[in-house]
């Protein structure tokens, strides 16, 4: 049986950065489920489909073939065979993703893919509903969070480091709007699983969080 770690939490809590690093040190695969939802949103945007049009999204999500593969330990998302990694991290795709991820047909399709990945290998999987829906039997569940102001500042620093011009207040407003949508949607809302360990990263360095996750994994393994 594979050893699975579920990491959930709101946007910008640092899940992907710390999960990726912890997985590397533990020799496990890191599965970024947000990237799969982002690839689906990218597909809709490219097709000119309004992400809020539930029927249109549900009708066309079957045509988006999303797979992942690993190149040098890095997760590569393939959308109908094309490596789309470089298109997934924009604010436009992020917003559309939060909208399409509330649609049951989209969740069903990606849930099956995620469960199949976790069944065949030891992995750290991050997202919003991993501990509650995708891997309810995960040996370790972590709920990673941070204040929205801290999360906004981290996102701002990340974007400005890439040379993008952005507004901190706007980013915080977008993060809070996304939290609200992710936490209050009908299907698979973001909630802390009762058996998840709460890790608040607001006043912790990345290294401290990585070490805490590794310690928890070693304890449970
Ligand atoms: O983690 P992220 O920022 O890449 O996620 C983008 C969006 O995808 C986020 O608004 C919520 C959604 N998502 C989800 O609903 N379920 C997941 N398991 C992962 C992401």
PDB file of C-alpha atoms and ligand atoms in Angstrom:
ATOM      1  CA  UNK A   1       0.000   0.000   0.000  1.00  0.00           C
ATOM      2  CA  UNK A   2       1.334   3.413  -0.847  1.00  0.00           C
ATOM      3  CA  UNK A   3       2.102   6.040   1.809  1.00  0.00           C
ATOM      4  CA  UNK A   4       0.024   9.131   1.080  1.00  0.00           C
ATOM      5  CA  UNK A   5       0.209  12.589   2.603  1.00  0.00           C
ATOM      6  CA  UNK A   6      -2.674  15.014   2.028  1.00  0.00           C
ATOM      7  CA  UNK A   7      -1.916  18.729   2.299  1.00  0.00           C
ATOM      8  CA  UNK A   8      -4.824  21.154   2.075  1.00  0.00           C
ATOM      9  CA  UNK A   9      -5.212  24.846   2.702  1.00  0.00           C
ATOM     10  CA  UNK A  10      -6.127  28.192   1.168  1.00  0.00           C
ATOM     11  CA  UNK A  11      -4.402  29.889  -1.779  1.00  0.00           C
ATOM     12  CA  UNK A  12      -0.973  31.287  -0.974  1.00  0.00           C
ATOM     13  CA  UNK A  13      -0.390  29.401   2.298  1.00  0.00           C
ATOM     14  CA  UNK A  14       2.810  28.013   0.776  1.00  0.00           C
ATOM     15  CA  UNK A  15       1.522  24.484   0.171  1.00  0.00           C
ATOM     16  CA  UNK A  16       3.201  23.842  -3.156  1.00  0.00           C
ATOM     17  CA  UNK A  17       6.602  25.298  -2.208  1.00  0.00           C
ATOM     18  CA  UNK A  18       6.919  23.356   1.030  1.00  0.00           C
ATOM     19  CA  UNK A  19       5.266  20.171  -0.247  1.00  0.00           C
ATOM     20  CA  UNK A  20       7.595  20.093  -3.244  1.00  0.00           C
ATOM     21  CA  UNK A  21      10.688  20.502  -1.053  1.00  0.00           C
ATOM     22  CA  UNK A  22       9.523  18.007   1.592  1.00  0.00           C
ATOM     23  CA  UNK A  23       8.718  15.437  -1.130  1.00  0.00           C
ATOM     24  CA  UNK A  24      12.158  15.872  -2.643  1.00  0.00           C
ATOM     25  CA  UNK A  25      13.921  15.284   0.695  1.00  0.00           C
ATOM     26  CA  UNK A  26      11.695  12.298   1.481  1.00  0.00           C
ATOM     27  CA  UNK A  27      12.148  10.754  -1.974  1.00  0.00           C
ATOM     28  CA  UNK A  28       8.419  10.912  -2.658  1.00  0.00           C
ATOM     29  CA  UNK A  29       6.419  12.205  -5.618  1.00  0.00           C
ATOM     30  CA  UNK A  30       4.760  15.601  -5.237  1.00  0.00           C
ATOM     31  CA  UNK A  31       1.320  15.933  -6.857  1.00  0.00           C
ATOM     32  CA  UNK A  32       0.041  19.483  -7.348  1.00  0.00           C
ATOM     33  CA  UNK A  33      -3.704  19.049  -7.921  1.00  0.00           C
ATOM     34  CA  UNK A  34      -4.240  22.812  -8.307  1.00  0.00           C
ATOM     35  CA  UNK A  35      -2.176  22.598 -11.501  1.00  0.00           C
ATOM     36  CA  UNK A  36      -4.626  20.020 -12.888  1.00  0.00           C
ATOM     37  CA  UNK A  37      -7.587  22.318 -12.160  1.00  0.00           C
ATOM     38  CA  UNK A  38      -5.612  25.198 -13.664  1.00  0.00           C
ATOM     39  CA  UNK A  39      -5.014  23.185 -16.860  1.00  0.00           C
ATOM     40  CA  UNK A  40      -8.758  22.591 -17.104  1.00  0.00           C
ATOM     41  CA  UNK A  41      -9.443  26.335 -16.679  1.00  0.00           C
ATOM     42  CA  UNK A  42      -6.827  27.123 -19.332  1.00  0.00           C
ATOM     43  CA  UNK A  43      -8.603  24.763 -21.703  1.00  0.00           C
ATOM     44  CA  UNK A  44     -11.906  26.625 -21.169  1.00  0.00           C
ATOM     45  CA  UNK A  45     -10.305  30.060 -21.582  1.00  0.00           C
ATOM     46  CA  UNK A  46      -8.584  28.998 -24.805  1.00  0.00           C
ATOM     47  CA  UNK A  47     -11.873  27.622 -26.146  1.00  0.00           C
ATOM     48  CA  UNK A  48     -13.604  30.908 -25.322  1.00  0.00           C
ATOM     49  CA  UNK A  49     -15.920  29.149 -22.843  1.00  0.00           C
ATOM     50  CA  UNK A  50     -17.112  31.307 -19.944  1.00  0.00           C
ATOM     51  CA  UNK A  51     -15.840  29.577 -16.741  1.00  0.00           C
ATOM     52  CA  UNK A  52     -19.099  30.540 -14.999  1.00  0.00           C
ATOM     53  CA  UNK A  53     -21.218  28.777 -17.631  1.00  0.00           C
ATOM     54  CA  UNK A  54     -21.600  25.485 -15.738  1.00  0.00           C
ATOM     55  CA  UNK A  55     -23.362  23.631 -18.535  1.00  0.00           C
ATOM     56  CA  UNK A  56     -20.824  24.592 -21.177  1.00  0.00           C
ATOM     57  CA  UNK A  57     -17.894  23.720 -18.902  1.00  0.00           C
ATOM     58  CA  UNK A  58     -19.440  20.366 -17.934  1.00  0.00           C
ATOM     59  CA  UNK A  59     -20.154  19.568 -21.588  1.00  0.00           C
ATOM     60  CA  UNK A  60     -16.605  20.232 -22.736  1.00  0.00           C
ATOM     61  CA  UNK A  61     -14.457  19.085 -19.807  1.00  0.00           C
ATOM     62  CA  UNK A  62     -14.435  15.553 -21.249  1.00  0.00           C
ATOM     63  CA  UNK A  63     -12.471  16.859 -24.241  1.00  0.00           C
ATOM     64  CA  UNK A  64      -9.632  18.140 -22.079  1.00  0.00           C
ATOM     65  CA  UNK A  65      -7.197  15.285 -21.682  1.00  0.00           C
ATOM     66  CA  UNK A  66      -5.109  16.168 -18.627  1.00  0.00           C
ATOM     67  CA  UNK A  67      -2.186  13.983 -17.642  1.00  0.00           C
ATOM     68  CA  UNK A  68       0.927  14.528 -15.606  1.00  0.00           C
ATOM     69  CA  UNK A  69       4.427  13.233 -15.955  1.00  0.00           C
ATOM     70  CA  UNK A  70       7.658  13.881 -14.112  1.00  0.00           C
ATOM     71  CA  UNK A  71      10.774  15.320 -15.712  1.00  0.00           C
ATOM     72  CA  UNK A  72      13.767  15.458 -13.365  1.00  0.00           C
ATOM     73  CA  UNK A  73      11.370  15.308 -10.407  1.00  0.00           C
ATOM     74  CA  UNK A  74       9.315  18.237 -11.726  1.00  0.00           C
ATOM     75  CA  UNK A  75       5.608  17.767 -12.389  1.00  0.00           C
ATOM     76  CA  UNK A  76       4.725  18.543 -15.997  1.00  0.00           C
ATOM     77  CA  UNK A  77       1.037  19.001 -16.826  1.00  0.00           C
ATOM     78  CA  UNK A  78       0.023  17.931 -20.304  1.00  0.00           C
ATOM     79  CA  UNK A  79      -3.174  19.341 -21.771  1.00  0.00           C
ATOM     80  CA  UNK A  80      -4.101  17.316 -24.828  1.00  0.00           C
ATOM     81  CA  UNK A  81      -0.432  16.398 -25.132  1.00  0.00           C
ATOM     82  CA  UNK A  82       0.953  19.949 -24.770  1.00  0.00           C
ATOM     83  CA  UNK A  83       3.170  20.913 -21.809  1.00  0.00           C
ATOM     84  CA  UNK A  84       1.191  23.844 -20.379  1.00  0.00           C
ATOM     85  CA  UNK A  85       3.195  24.451 -17.167  1.00  0.00           C
ATOM     86  CA  UNK A  86       4.224  27.963 -18.193  1.00  0.00           C
ATOM     87  CA  UNK A  87       0.615  29.110 -18.740  1.00  0.00           C
ATOM     88  CA  UNK A  88      -0.869  27.986 -15.433  1.00  0.00           C
ATOM     89  CA  UNK A  89       0.330  30.527 -12.869  1.00  0.00           C
ATOM     90  CA  UNK A  90      -1.317  33.745 -14.091  1.00  0.00           C
ATOM     91  CA  UNK A  91      -3.976  35.579 -12.045  1.00  0.00           C
ATOM     92  CA  UNK A  92      -6.437  35.182 -14.947  1.00  0.00           C
ATOM     93  CA  UNK A  93      -6.074  31.400 -14.931  1.00  0.00           C
ATOM     94  CA  UNK A  94      -6.151  31.356 -11.092  1.00  0.00           C
ATOM     95  CA  UNK A  95      -9.483  33.176 -10.971  1.00  0.00           C
ATOM     96  CA  UNK A  96     -11.047  31.034 -13.702  1.00  0.00           C
ATOM     97  CA  UNK A  97      -9.805  27.921 -11.886  1.00  0.00           C
ATOM     98  CA  UNK A  98     -11.551  28.842  -8.676  1.00  0.00           C
ATOM     99  CA  UNK A  99     -14.802  29.166 -10.668  1.00  0.00           C
ATOM    100  CA  UNK A 100     -14.583  25.954 -12.738  1.00  0.00           C
ATOM    101  CA  UNK A 101     -13.417  23.888  -9.750  1.00  0.00           C
ATOM    102  CA  UNK A 102     -16.878  24.259  -8.205  1.00  0.00           C
ATOM    103  CA  UNK A 103     -18.418  22.296 -11.114  1.00  0.00           C
ATOM    104  CA  UNK A 104     -19.151  18.623 -10.246  1.00  0.00           C
ATOM    105  CA  UNK A 105     -18.222  17.190 -13.685  1.00  0.00           C
ATOM    106  CA  UNK A 106     -14.787  18.820 -13.477  1.00  0.00           C
ATOM    107  CA  UNK A 107     -14.167  17.534  -9.950  1.00  0.00           C
ATOM    108  CA  UNK A 108     -15.263  14.003 -10.817  1.00  0.00           C
ATOM    109  CA  UNK A 109     -12.868  13.796 -13.735  1.00  0.00           C
ATOM    110  CA  UNK A 110      -9.858  15.099 -11.805  1.00  0.00           C
ATOM    111  CA  UNK A 111     -10.630  13.151  -8.620  1.00  0.00           C
ATOM    112  CA  UNK A 112     -10.325   9.859 -10.496  1.00  0.00           C
ATOM    113  CA  UNK A 113      -7.009  10.878 -11.973  1.00  0.00           C
ATOM    114  CA  UNK A 114      -5.664  11.962  -8.558  1.00  0.00           C
ATOM    115  CA  UNK A 115      -6.756   8.768  -6.802  1.00  0.00           C
ATOM    116  CA  UNK A 116      -5.105   6.646  -9.499  1.00  0.00           C
ATOM    117  CA  UNK A 117      -1.831   8.562  -9.086  1.00  0.00           C
ATOM    118  CA  UNK A 118      -1.837   8.142  -5.293  1.00  0.00           C
ATOM    119  CA  UNK A 119      -2.658   4.428  -5.471  1.00  0.00           C
ATOM    120  CA  UNK A 120       0.386   3.599  -7.519  1.00  0.00           C
ATOM    121  CA  UNK A 121       3.088   5.486  -5.590  1.00  0.00           C
ATOM    122  CA  UNK A 122       4.044   7.169  -2.310  1.00  0.00           C
ATOM    123  CA  UNK A 123       3.131  10.823  -2.695  1.00  0.00           C
ATOM    124  CA  UNK A 124       2.520  14.157  -1.071  1.00  0.00           C
ATOM    125  CA  UNK A 125      -0.563  15.600  -2.713  1.00  0.00           C
ATOM    126  CA  UNK A 126      -1.713  19.162  -2.209  1.00  0.00           C
ATOM    127  CA  UNK A 127      -5.023  20.861  -2.938  1.00  0.00           C
ATOM    128  CA  UNK A 128      -8.267  21.808  -1.198  1.00  0.00           C
ATOM    129  CA  UNK A 129     -10.116  18.516  -0.695  1.00  0.00           C
ATOM    130  CA  UNK A 130      -7.334  15.947  -0.578  1.00  0.00           C
ATOM    131  CA  UNK A 131      -7.767  14.905   3.069  1.00  0.00           C
ATOM    132  CA  UNK A 132     -11.552  15.170   2.960  1.00  0.00           C
ATOM    133  CA  UNK A 133     -12.458  13.678  -0.465  1.00  0.00           C
ATOM    134  CA  UNK A 134      -9.584  12.495  -2.639  1.00  0.00           C
ATOM    135  CA  UNK A 135      -7.532  10.541  -0.077  1.00  0.00           C
ATOM    136  CA  UNK A 136      -9.695  10.166   3.033  1.00  0.00           C
ATOM    137  CA  UNK A 137      -7.465   7.259   4.093  1.00  0.00           C
ATOM    138  CA  UNK A 138      -4.174   9.196   3.798  1.00  0.00           C
ATOM    139  CA  UNK A 139      -1.729   8.215   6.558  1.00  0.00           C
ATOM    140  CA  UNK A 140      -1.013  11.893   7.260  1.00  0.00           C
ATOM    141  CA  UNK A 141      -3.208  14.944   6.688  1.00  0.00           C
ATOM    142  CA  UNK A 142      -1.974  18.496   7.079  1.00  0.00           C
ATOM    143  CA  UNK A 143      -4.013  21.702   6.933  1.00  0.00           C
ATOM    144  CA  UNK A 144      -1.611  24.486   6.019  1.00  0.00           C
ATOM    145  CA  UNK A 145      -2.769  28.043   6.432  1.00  0.00           C
ATOM    146  CA  UNK A 146      -1.625  31.652   7.052  1.00  0.00           C
ATOM    147  CA  UNK A 147      -3.233  35.090   7.531  1.00  0.00           C
ATOM    148  CA  UNK A 148      -4.596  36.485   4.280  1.00  0.00           C
ATOM    149  CA  UNK A 149      -2.364  39.606   4.573  1.00  0.00           C
ATOM    150  CA  UNK A 150       0.723  37.377   4.849  1.00  0.00           C
ATOM    151  CA  UNK A 151      -0.396  35.267   1.911  1.00  0.00           C
ATOM    152  CA  UNK A 152      -1.043  38.359  -0.204  1.00  0.00           C
ATOM    153  CA  UNK A 153       2.410  39.775   0.567  1.00  0.00           C
ATOM    154  CA  UNK A 154       4.075  36.476  -0.412  1.00  0.00           C
ATOM    155  CA  UNK A 155       2.167  36.397  -3.703  1.00  0.00           C
ATOM    156  CA  UNK A 156       3.040  40.050  -4.326  1.00  0.00           C
ATOM    157  CA  UNK A 157       6.752  39.372  -3.745  1.00  0.00           C
ATOM    158  CA  UNK A 158       6.618  36.344  -6.046  1.00  0.00           C
ATOM    159  CA  UNK A 159       4.997  38.326  -8.876  1.00  0.00           C
ATOM    160  CA  UNK A 160       7.216  41.406  -8.537  1.00  0.00           C
ATOM    161  CA  UNK A 161      10.291  39.148  -8.520  1.00  0.00           C
ATOM    162  CA  UNK A 162       9.103  37.921 -11.922  1.00  0.00           C
ATOM    163  CA  UNK A 163       8.878  41.542 -13.098  1.00  0.00           C
ATOM    164  CA  UNK A 164       5.074  41.741 -13.020  1.00  0.00           C
ATOM    165  CA  UNK A 165       3.482  45.006 -11.916  1.00  0.00           C
ATOM    166  CA  UNK A 166       0.793  44.377  -9.295  1.00  0.00           C
ATOM    167  CA  UNK A 167      -1.183  45.924  -6.479  1.00  0.00           C
ATOM    168  CA  UNK A 168      -0.906  44.409  -2.991  1.00  0.00           C
ATOM    169  CA  UNK A 169      -4.413  45.442  -1.882  1.00  0.00           C
ATOM    170  CA  UNK A 170      -5.929  43.990  -5.047  1.00  0.00           C
ATOM    171  CA  UNK A 171      -4.057  40.712  -4.519  1.00  0.00           C
ATOM    172  CA  UNK A 172      -5.339  40.461  -0.940  1.00  0.00           C
ATOM    173  CA  UNK A 173      -8.900  41.158  -2.121  1.00  0.00           C
ATOM    174  CA  UNK A 174      -8.549  38.455  -4.816  1.00  0.00           C
ATOM    175  CA  UNK A 175      -7.172  35.962  -2.266  1.00  0.00           C
ATOM    176  CA  UNK A 176     -10.054  36.616   0.132  1.00  0.00           C
ATOM    177  CA  UNK A 177     -12.577  36.291  -2.696  1.00  0.00           C
ATOM    178  CA  UNK A 178     -10.991  32.988  -3.746  1.00  0.00           C
ATOM    179  CA  UNK A 179     -10.957  31.698  -0.129  1.00  0.00           C
ATOM    180  CA  UNK A 180     -14.605  32.546   0.171  1.00  0.00           C
ATOM    181  CA  UNK A 181     -15.493  30.687  -3.041  1.00  0.00           C
ATOM    182  CA  UNK A 182     -13.299  27.665  -2.219  1.00  0.00           C
ATOM    183  CA  UNK A 183     -14.652  27.409   1.348  1.00  0.00           C
ATOM    184  CA  UNK A 184     -18.310  27.919   0.600  1.00  0.00           C
ATOM    185  CA  UNK A 185     -18.915  25.985  -2.590  1.00  0.00           C
ATOM    186  CA  UNK A 186     -21.388  23.145  -2.380  1.00  0.00           C
ATOM    187  CA  UNK A 187     -19.115  20.391  -3.613  1.00  0.00           C
ATOM    188  CA  UNK A 188     -15.840  19.530  -1.849  1.00  0.00           C
ATOM    189  CA  UNK A 189     -15.401  22.872  -0.050  1.00  0.00           C
ATOM    190  CA  UNK A 190     -12.072  23.682   1.547  1.00  0.00           C
ATOM    191  CA  UNK A 191     -12.343  22.576   5.188  1.00  0.00           C
ATOM    192  CA  UNK A 192      -9.870  21.166   7.654  1.00  0.00           C
ATOM    193  CA  UNK A 193     -10.370  17.406   7.955  1.00  0.00           C
ATOM    194  CA  UNK A 194     -11.040  16.478  11.615  1.00  0.00           C
ATOM    195  CA  UNK A 195      -7.903  14.321  11.676  1.00  0.00           C
ATOM    196  CA  UNK A 196      -5.625  16.875   9.959  1.00  0.00           C
ATOM    197  CA  UNK A 197      -2.695  18.517  11.737  1.00  0.00           C
ATOM    198  CA  UNK A 198      -3.044  22.323  11.623  1.00  0.00           C
ATOM    199  CA  UNK A 199       0.106  24.171  10.542  1.00  0.00           C
ATOM    200  CA  UNK A 200      -0.063  27.985  10.538  1.00  0.00           C
ATOM    201  CA  UNK A 201       2.813  29.329   8.433  1.00  0.00           C
ATOM    202  CA  UNK A 202       2.203  33.055   9.126  1.00  0.00           C
ATOM    203  CA  UNK A 203       5.199  33.404  11.402  1.00  0.00           C
ATOM    204  CA  UNK A 204       7.285  30.473  10.226  1.00  0.00           C
ATOM    205  CA  UNK A 205      10.043  30.313   7.653  1.00  0.00           C
ATOM    206  CA  UNK A 206       9.754  27.973   4.713  1.00  0.00           C
ATOM    207  CA  UNK A 207      12.529  25.796   6.153  1.00  0.00           C
ATOM    208  CA  UNK A 208      10.721  25.459   9.494  1.00  0.00           C
ATOM    209  CA  UNK A 209       7.551  24.315   7.767  1.00  0.00           C
ATOM    210  CA  UNK A 210       9.414  21.836   5.539  1.00  0.00           C
ATOM    211  CA  UNK A 211      11.096  20.315   8.602  1.00  0.00           C
ATOM    212  CA  UNK A 212       7.820  20.085  10.486  1.00  0.00           C
ATOM    213  CA  UNK A 213       6.219  18.224   7.557  1.00  0.00           C
ATOM    214  CA  UNK A 214       9.175  15.852   7.267  1.00  0.00           C
ATOM    215  CA  UNK A 215       9.045  15.100  11.004  1.00  0.00           C
ATOM    216  CA  UNK A 216       5.331  14.348  10.807  1.00  0.00           C
ATOM    217  CA  UNK A 217       5.912  12.051   7.815  1.00  0.00           C
ATOM    218  CA  UNK A 218       8.697  10.165   9.569  1.00  0.00           C
ATOM    219  CA  UNK A 219       6.523   9.706  12.654  1.00  0.00           C
ATOM    220  CA  UNK A 220       3.658   8.224  10.621  1.00  0.00           C
ATOM    221  CA  UNK A 221       5.568   6.167   8.117  1.00  0.00           C
TER     222      UNK A 221
HETATM  223  O1  LIG B   1      -3.628  25.643  -5.342  1.00  0.00           O
HETATM  224  P1  LIG B   1      -3.934  26.520  -6.545  1.00  0.00           P
HETATM  225  O2  LIG B   1      -3.881  27.991  -6.248  1.00  0.00           O
HETATM  226  O3  LIG B   1      -3.118  26.164  -7.744  1.00  0.00           O
HETATM  227  O4  LIG B   1      -5.471  26.184  -6.903  1.00  0.00           O
HETATM  228  C1  LIG B   1      -6.165  26.888  -7.880  1.00  0.00           C
HETATM  229  C2  LIG B   1      -7.669  26.729  -7.671  1.00  0.00           C
HETATM  230  O5  LIG B   1      -8.027  25.361  -7.886  1.00  0.00           O
HETATM  231  C3  LIG B   1      -8.189  27.108  -6.316  1.00  0.00           C
HETATM  232  O6  LIG B   1      -8.954  28.298  -6.377  1.00  0.00           O
HETATM  233  C4  LIG B   1      -9.089  25.977  -5.874  1.00  0.00           C
HETATM  234  C5  LIG B   1      -8.976  24.947  -6.931  1.00  0.00           C
HETATM  235  N1  LIG B   1      -8.576  23.641  -6.407  1.00  0.00           N
HETATM  236  C6  LIG B   1      -9.577  22.813  -5.946  1.00  0.00           C
HETATM  237  O7  LIG B   1     -10.742  23.193  -5.948  1.00  0.00           O
HETATM  238  N2  LIG B   1      -9.274  21.567  -5.499  1.00  0.00           N
HETATM  239  C7  LIG B   1      -8.000  21.143  -5.473  1.00  0.00           C
HETATM  240  N3  LIG B   1      -7.739  19.902  -5.029  1.00  0.00           N
HETATM  241  C8  LIG B   1      -6.958  21.996  -5.906  1.00  0.00           C
HETATM  242  C9  LIG B   1      -7.279  23.249  -6.363  1.00  0.00           C
END
